[in-house]
Amino acid sequence: MIPLSFKTAMSTDLEKLISIRIAVMRESLENVGRFDPERARERFANKFTADKTTLVLQGDEIIGFYVLLARENYLWLDHLYIDPATQGGGVGSCVMNKIIKISRSKKLPLKLCALKESKANNFYIKHGFELTHSEEWDNFYSRPYL
């Protein structure tokens, strides 16, 4: 595997990030009958803040990204997407381990939500997240910083 690197996104990265997010979310959203690429594009674009977004790179290629937001007493993992073409080779675990190290260094737990029908639920459980509650479409998770 080519080593990963990380850098802060720029506004010019938006279209690439939207395409990765849609590619990752497509199957899960189709499973619940809620796949709408225009809605997905609009929702992400309206909330996109480049300086809060960390790109995951292999060489010069953007293969994923995450958004980790500081809250009063926890870190909220708002987005974590790895291009489906590069999934299965340990990239997601490498990125999650980086996020967990940030959580430990700040001594703050991590929280997130995942679509109920998403394969990401198993990924998060594998990385020490525990289900705290569920709502209509989403599961909510927490992971202590220890």
JSON list of C-alpha atoms in Angstrom, two decimals:
[
{"chain": "A", "resi": 1, "resn": "MET", "atom": "CA", "xyz": [0.00, 0.00, 0.00]},
{"chain": "A", "resi": 2, "resn": "ILE", "atom": "CA", "xyz": [1.26, 3.47, -0.89]},
{"chain": "A", "resi": 3, "resn": "PRO", "atom": "CA", "xyz": [1.68, 5.46, 2.35]},
{"chain": "A", "resi": 4, "resn": "LEU", "atom": "CA", "xyz": [-1.15, 7.80, 3.26]},
{"chain": "A", "resi": 5, "resn": "SER", "atom": "CA", "xyz": [-0.79, 11.49, 3.86]},
{"chain": "A", "resi": 6, "resn": "PHE", "atom": "CA", "xyz": [-3.24, 14.06, 5.16]},
{"chain": "A", "resi": 7, "resn": "LYS", "atom": "CA", "xyz": [-3.86, 17.72, 4.42]},
{"chain": "A", "resi": 8, "resn": "THR", "atom": "CA", "xyz": [-6.55, 20.30, 4.89]},
{"chain": "A", "resi": 9, "resn": "ALA", "atom": "CA", "xyz": [-9.01, 20.57, 2.03]},
{"chain": "A", "resi": 10, "resn": "MET", "atom": "CA", "xyz": [-9.43, 23.60, -0.21]},
{"chain": "A", "resi": 11, "resn": "SER", "atom": "CA", "xyz": [-12.67, 24.87, -1.71]},
{"chain": "A", "resi": 12, "resn": "THR", "atom": "CA", "xyz": [-11.53, 23.51, -5.09]},
{"chain": "A", "resi": 13, "resn": "ASP", "atom": "CA", "xyz": [-11.71, 19.96, -3.64]},
{"chain": "A", "resi": 14, "resn": "LEU", "atom": "CA", "xyz": [-15.49, 20.10, -3.19]},
{"chain": "A", "resi": 15, "resn": "GLU", "atom": "CA", "xyz": [-16.51, 18.24, -6.36]},
{"chain": "A", "resi": 16, "resn": "LYS", "atom": "CA", "xyz": [-14.07, 15.39, -5.73]},
{"chain": "A", "resi": 17, "resn": "LEU", "atom": "CA", "xyz": [-15.32, 15.04, -2.16]},
{"chain": "A", "resi": 18, "resn": "ILE", "atom": "CA", "xyz": [-18.94, 15.01, -3.28]},
{"chain": "A", "resi": 19, "resn": "SER", "atom": "CA", "xyz": [-18.18, 12.26, -5.79]},
{"chain": "A", "resi": 20, "resn": "ILE", "atom": "CA", "xyz": [-16.48, 10.14, -3.10]},
{"chain": "A", "resi": 21, "resn": "ARG", "atom": "CA", "xyz": [-19.34, 10.67, -0.64]},
{"chain": "A", "resi": 22, "resn": "ILE", "atom": "CA", "xyz": [-22.00, 9.76, -3.19]},
{"chain": "A", "resi": 23, "resn": "ALA", "atom": "CA", "xyz": [-20.07, 6.66, -4.30]},
{"chain": "A", "resi": 24, "resn": "VAL", "atom": "CA", "xyz": [-19.76, 5.50, -0.68]},
{"chain": "A", "resi": 25, "resn": "MET", "atom": "CA", "xyz": [-23.34, 6.29, 0.35]},
{"chain": "A", "resi": 26, "resn": "ARG", "atom": "CA", "xyz": [-25.13, 5.09, -2.77]},
{"chain": "A", "resi": 27, "resn": "GLU", "atom": "CA", "xyz": [-25.71, 1.44, -1.79]},
{"chain": "A", "resi": 28, "resn": "SER", "atom": "CA", "xyz": [-26.82, 2.24, 1.78]},
{"chain": "A", "resi": 29, "resn": "LEU", "atom": "CA", "xyz": [-29.20, 4.96, 0.64]},
{"chain": "A", "resi": 30, "resn": "GLU", "atom": "CA", "xyz": [-30.60, 2.76, -2.13]},
{"chain": "A", "resi": 31, "resn": "ASN", "atom": "CA", "xyz": [-31.25, 0.05, 0.48]},
{"chain": "A", "resi": 32, "resn": "VAL", "atom": "CA", "xyz": [-33.54, 2.41, 2.38]},
{"chain": "A", "resi": 33, "resn": "GLY", "atom": "CA", "xyz": [-35.05, 3.98, -0.74]},
{"chain": "A", "resi": 34, "resn": "ARG", "atom": "CA", "xyz": [-33.47, 7.39, -0.11]},
{"chain": "A", "resi": 35, "resn": "PHE", "atom": "CA", "xyz": [-30.78, 7.70, -2.80]},
{"chain": "A", "resi": 36, "resn": "ASP", "atom": "CA", "xyz": [-31.01, 11.09, -4.48]},
{"chain": "A", "resi": 37, "resn": "PRO", "atom": "CA", "xyz": [-27.65, 12.27, -5.86]},
{"chain": "A", "resi": 38, "resn": "GLU", "atom": "CA", "xyz": [-28.79, 15.89, -6.21]},
{"chain": "A", "resi": 39, "resn": "ARG", "atom": "CA", "xyz": [-30.02, 16.02, -2.63]},
{"chain": "A", "resi": 40, "resn": "ALA", "atom": "CA", "xyz": [-26.78, 14.38, -1.43]},
{"chain": "A", "resi": 41, "resn": "ARG", "atom": "CA", "xyz": [-24.73, 16.89, -3.42]},
{"chain": "A", "resi": 42, "resn": "GLU", "atom": "CA", "xyz": [-26.69, 19.87, -2.10]},
{"chain": "A", "resi": 43, "resn": "ARG", "atom": "CA", "xyz": [-26.65, 18.74, 1.54]},
{"chain": "A", "resi": 44, "resn": "PHE", "atom": "CA", "xyz": [-22.90, 18.23, 1.54]},
{"chain": "A", "resi": 45, "resn": "ALA", "atom": "CA", "xyz": [-22.07, 21.38, -0.45]},
{"chain": "A", "resi": 46, "resn": "ASN", "atom": "CA", "xyz": [-24.19, 23.56, 1.87]},
{"chain": "A", "resi": 47, "resn": "LYS", "atom": "CA", "xyz": [-22.32, 22.32, 4.96]},
{"chain": "A", "resi": 48, "resn": "PHE", "atom": "CA", "xyz": [-18.84, 22.05, 3.41]},
{"chain": "A", "resi": 49, "resn": "THR", "atom": "CA", "xyz": [-16.15, 23.94, 5.29]},
{"chain": "A", "resi": 50, "resn": "ALA", "atom": "CA", "xyz": [-12.76, 23.35, 3.67]},
{"chain": "A", "resi": 51, "resn": "ASP", "atom": "CA", "xyz": [-10.69, 24.26, 6.73]},
{"chain": "A", "resi": 52, "resn": "LYS", "atom": "CA", "xyz": [-12.54, 21.64, 8.85]},
{"chain": "A", "resi": 53, "resn": "THR", "atom": "CA", "xyz": [-12.09, 18.89, 6.25]},
{"chain": "A", "resi": 54, "resn": "THR", "atom": "CA", "xyz": [-9.03, 16.63, 6.20]},
{"chain": "A", "resi": 55, "resn": "LEU", "atom": "CA", "xyz": [-8.13, 14.96, 2.92]},
{"chain": "A", "resi": 56, "resn": "VAL", "atom": "CA", "xyz": [-6.76, 11.42, 2.83]},
{"chain": "A", "resi": 57, "resn": "LEU", "atom": "CA", "xyz": [-4.19, 11.11, 0.06]},
{"chain": "A", "resi": 58, "resn": "GLN", "atom": "CA", "xyz": [-2.29, 8.27, -1.56]},
{"chain": "A", "resi": 59, "resn": "GLY", "atom": "CA", "xyz": [0.45, 9.96, -3.48]},
{"chain": "A", "resi": 60, "resn": "ASP", "atom": "CA", "xyz": [-1.24, 12.99, -5.05]},
{"chain": "A", "resi": 61, "resn": "GLU", "atom": "CA", "xyz": [-4.66, 11.32, -5.29]},
{"chain": "A", "resi": 62, "resn": "ILE", "atom": "CA", "xyz": [-7.51, 12.17, -2.90]},
{"chain": "A", "resi": 63, "resn": "ILE", "atom": "CA", "xyz": [-8.91, 8.80, -1.83]},
{"chain": "A", "resi": 64, "resn": "GLY", "atom": "CA", "xyz": [-11.03, 9.95, 1.08]},
{"chain": "A", "resi": 65, "resn": "PHE", "atom": "CA", "xyz": [-11.69, 12.55, 3.72]},
{"chain": "A", "resi": 66, "resn": "TYR", "atom": "CA", "xyz": [-12.97, 13.14, 7.20]},
{"chain": "A", "resi": 67, "resn": "VAL", "atom": "CA", "xyz": [-14.44, 15.99, 9.22]},
{"chain": "A", "resi": 68, "resn": "LEU", "atom": "CA", "xyz": [-13.76, 15.95, 12.95]},
{"chain": "A", "resi": 69, "resn": "LEU", "atom": "CA", "xyz": [-15.47, 18.72, 14.90]},
{"chain": "A", "resi": 70, "resn": "ALA", "atom": "CA", "xyz": [-14.68, 19.80, 18.45]},
{"chain": "A", "resi": 71, "resn": "ARG", "atom": "CA", "xyz": [-17.73, 20.04, 20.69]},
{"chain": "A", "resi": 72, "resn": "GLU", "atom": "CA", "xyz": [-17.87, 21.09, 24.33]},
{"chain": "A", "resi": 73, "resn": "ASN", "atom": "CA", "xyz": [-16.94, 17.70, 25.81]},
{"chain": "A", "resi": 74, "resn": "TYR", "atom": "CA", "xyz": [-16.42, 15.36, 22.83]},
{"chain": "A", "resi": 75, "resn": "LEU", "atom": "CA", "xyz": [-15.26, 15.16, 19.22]},
{"chain": "A", "resi": 76, "resn": "TRP", "atom": "CA", "xyz": [-17.93, 14.65, 16.57]},
{"chain": "A", "resi": 77, "resn": "LEU", "atom": "CA", "xyz": [-16.89, 12.63, 13.52]},
{"chain": "A", "resi": 78, "resn": "ASP", "atom": "CA", "xyz": [-19.19, 14.31, 11.03]},
{"chain": "A", "resi": 79, "resn": "HIS", "atom": "CA", "xyz": [-17.84, 12.55, 7.93]},
{"chain": "A", "resi": 80, "resn": "LEU", "atom": "CA", "xyz": [-15.48, 9.69, 7.14]},
{"chain": "A", "resi": 81, "resn": "TYR", "atom": "CA", "xyz": [-15.48, 8.46, 3.56]},
{"chain": "A", "resi": 82, "resn": "ILE", "atom": "CA", "xyz": [-12.93, 6.34, 1.73]},
{"chain": "A", "resi": 83, "resn": "ASP", "atom": "CA", "xyz": [-13.30, 5.88, -2.03]},
{"chain": "A", "resi": 84, "resn": "PRO", "atom": "CA", "xyz": [-14.87, 2.44, -2.63]},
{"chain": "A", "resi": 85, "resn": "ALA", "atom": "CA", "xyz": [-12.11, 1.66, -5.15]},
{"chain": "A", "resi": 86, "resn": "THR", "atom": "CA", "xyz": [-9.57, 1.71, -2.30]},
{"chain": "A", "resi": 87, "resn": "GLN", "atom": "CA", "xyz": [-11.66, 0.12, 0.45]},
{"chain": "A", "resi": 88, "resn": "GLY", "atom": "CA", "xyz": [-10.70, -3.23, 1.92]},
{"chain": "A", "resi": 89, "resn": "GLY", "atom": "CA", "xyz": [-6.97, -2.61, 2.07]},
{"chain": "A", "resi": 90, "resn": "GLY", "atom": "CA", "xyz": [-6.72, -1.08, 5.52]},
{"chain": "A", "resi": 91, "resn": "VAL", "atom": "CA", "xyz": [-7.03, 2.59, 4.52]},
{"chain": "A", "resi": 92, "resn": "GLY", "atom": "CA", "xyz": [-10.14, 3.14, 6.64]},
{"chain": "A", "resi": 93, "resn": "SER", "atom": "CA", "xyz": [-8.53, 1.53, 9.69]},
{"chain": "A", "resi": 94, "resn": "CYS", "atom": "CA", "xyz": [-5.41, 3.65, 9.23]},
{"chain": "A", "resi": 95, "resn": "VAL", "atom": "CA", "xyz": [-7.53, 6.81, 9.10]},
{"chain": "A", "resi": 96, "resn": "MET", "atom": "CA", "xyz": [-9.64, 5.73, 12.08]},
{"chain": "A", "resi": 97, "resn": "ASN", "atom": "CA", "xyz": [-6.48, 5.03, 14.10]},
{"chain": "A", "resi": 98, "resn": "LYS", "atom": "CA", "xyz": [-5.34, 8.59, 13.35]},
{"chain": "A", "resi": 99, "resn": "ILE", "atom": "CA", "xyz": [-8.71, 9.94, 14.54]},
{"chain": "A", "resi": 100, "resn": "ILE", "atom": "CA", "xyz": [-8.53, 7.82, 17.69]},
{"chain": "A", "resi": 101, "resn": "LYS", "atom": "CA", "xyz": [-5.05, 9.23, 18.42]},
{"chain": "A", "resi": 102, "resn": "ILE", "atom": "CA", "xyz": [-6.48, 12.76, 18.11]},
{"chain": "A", "resi": 103, "resn": "SER", "atom": "CA", "xyz": [-9.24, 11.78, 20.55]},
{"chain": "A", "resi": 104, "resn": "ARG", "atom": "CA", "xyz": [-6.68, 10.43, 23.02]},
{"chain": "A", "resi": 105, "resn": "SER", "atom": "CA", "xyz": [-4.42, 13.48, 22.72]},
{"chain": "A", "resi": 106, "resn": "LYS", "atom": "CA", "xyz": [-7.38, 15.78, 23.47]},
{"chain": "A", "resi": 107, "resn": "LYS", "atom": "CA", "xyz": [-8.76, 13.41, 26.13]},
{"chain": "A", "resi": 108, "resn": "LEU", "atom": "CA", "xyz": [-12.18, 13.64, 24.53]},
{"chain": "A", "resi": 109, "resn": "PRO", "atom": "CA", "xyz": [-14.49, 10.80, 23.49]},
{"chain": "A", "resi": 110, "resn": "LEU", "atom": "CA", "xyz": [-15.53, 10.36, 19.87]},
{"chain": "A", "resi": 111, "resn": "LYS", "atom": "CA", "xyz": [-19.17, 10.40, 18.76]},
{"chain": "A", "resi": 112, "resn": "LEU", "atom": "CA", "xyz": [-20.77, 9.84, 15.37]},
{"chain": "A", "resi": 113, "resn": "CYS", "atom": "CA", "xyz": [-23.83, 8.58, 13.58]},
{"chain": "A", "resi": 114, "resn": "ALA", "atom": "CA", "xyz": [-24.19, 6.12, 10.72]},
{"chain": "A", "resi": 115, "resn": "LEU", "atom": "CA", "xyz": [-27.11, 5.24, 8.49]},
{"chain": "A", "resi": 116, "resn": "LYS", "atom": "CA", "xyz": [-28.72, 2.08, 9.90]},
{"chain": "A", "resi": 117, "resn": "GLU", "atom": "CA", "xyz": [-28.31, 0.15, 6.65]},
{"chain": "A", "resi": 118, "resn": "SER", "atom": "CA", "xyz": [-24.66, 1.11, 6.18]},
{"chain": "A", "resi": 119, "resn": "LYS", "atom": "CA", "xyz": [-21.77, -1.36, 6.30]},
{"chain": "A", "resi": 120, "resn": "ALA", "atom": "CA", "xyz": [-19.98, 1.39, 8.25]},
{"chain": "A", "resi": 121, "resn": "ASN", "atom": "CA", "xyz": [-21.79, 0.26, 11.41]},
{"chain": "A", "resi": 122, "resn": "ASN", "atom": "CA", "xyz": [-19.64, -2.88, 11.58]},
{"chain": "A", "resi": 123, "resn": "PHE", "atom": "CA", "xyz": [-16.51, -0.81, 10.87]},
{"chain": "A", "resi": 124, "resn": "TYR", "atom": "CA", "xyz": [-17.23, 1.50, 13.80]},
{"chain": "A", "resi": 125, "resn": "ILE", "atom": "CA", "xyz": [-18.03, -1.36, 16.19]},
{"chain": "A", "resi": 126, "resn": "LYS", "atom": "CA", "xyz": [-14.77, -3.07, 15.13]},
{"chain": "A", "resi": 127, "resn": "HIS", "atom": "CA", "xyz": [-12.94, 0.13, 16.14]},
{"chain": "A", "resi": 128, "resn": "GLY", "atom": "CA", "xyz": [-14.36, 0.26, 19.67]},
{"chain": "A", "resi": 129, "resn": "PHE", "atom": "CA", "xyz": [-17.51, 2.34, 19.17]},
{"chain": "A", "resi": 130, "resn": "GLU", "atom": "CA", "xyz": [-20.60, 1.39, 21.14]},
{"chain": "A", "resi": 131, "resn": "LEU", "atom": "CA", "xyz": [-24.16, 2.01, 20.03]},
{"chain": "A", "resi": 132, "resn": "THR", "atom": "CA", "xyz": [-25.75, 4.62, 22.29]},
{"chain": "A", "resi": 133, "resn": "HIS", "atom": "CA", "xyz": [-29.13, 4.96, 20.59]},
{"chain": "A", "resi": 134, "resn": "SER", "atom": "CA", "xyz": [-30.98, 4.78, 17.30]},
{"chain": "A", "resi": 135, "resn": "GLU", "atom": "CA", "xyz": [-33.34, 7.12, 15.52]},
{"chain": "A", "resi": 136, "resn": "GLU", "atom": "CA", "xyz": [-35.48, 6.57, 12.44]},
{"chain": "A", "resi": 137, "resn": "TRP", "atom": "CA", "xyz": [-32.62, 6.37, 9.92]},
{"chain": "A", "resi": 138, "resn": "ASP", "atom": "CA", "xyz": [-29.43, 6.51, 11.99]},
{"chain": "A", "resi": 139, "resn": "ASN", "atom": "CA", "xyz": [-27.46, 4.70, 14.68]},
{"chain": "A", "resi": 140, "resn": "PHE", "atom": "CA", "xyz": [-25.47, 6.84, 17.11]},
{"chain": "A", "resi": 141, "resn": "TYR", "atom": "CA", "xyz": [-22.15, 5.69, 18.55]},
{"chain": "A", "resi": 142, "resn": "SER", "atom": "CA", "xyz": [-19.64, 6.77, 21.16]},
{"chain": "A", "resi": 143, "resn": "ARG", "atom": "CA", "xyz": [-16.06, 5.70, 21.86]},
{"chain": "A", "resi": 144, "resn": "PRO", "atom": "CA", "xyz": [-14.09, 6.66, 24.96]},
{"chain": "A", "resi": 145, "resn": "TYR", "atom": "CA", "xyz": [-10.70, 8.25, 24.42]},
{"chain": "A", "resi": 146, "resn": "LEU", "atom": "CA", "xyz": [-8.90, 5.56, 26.43]}
]
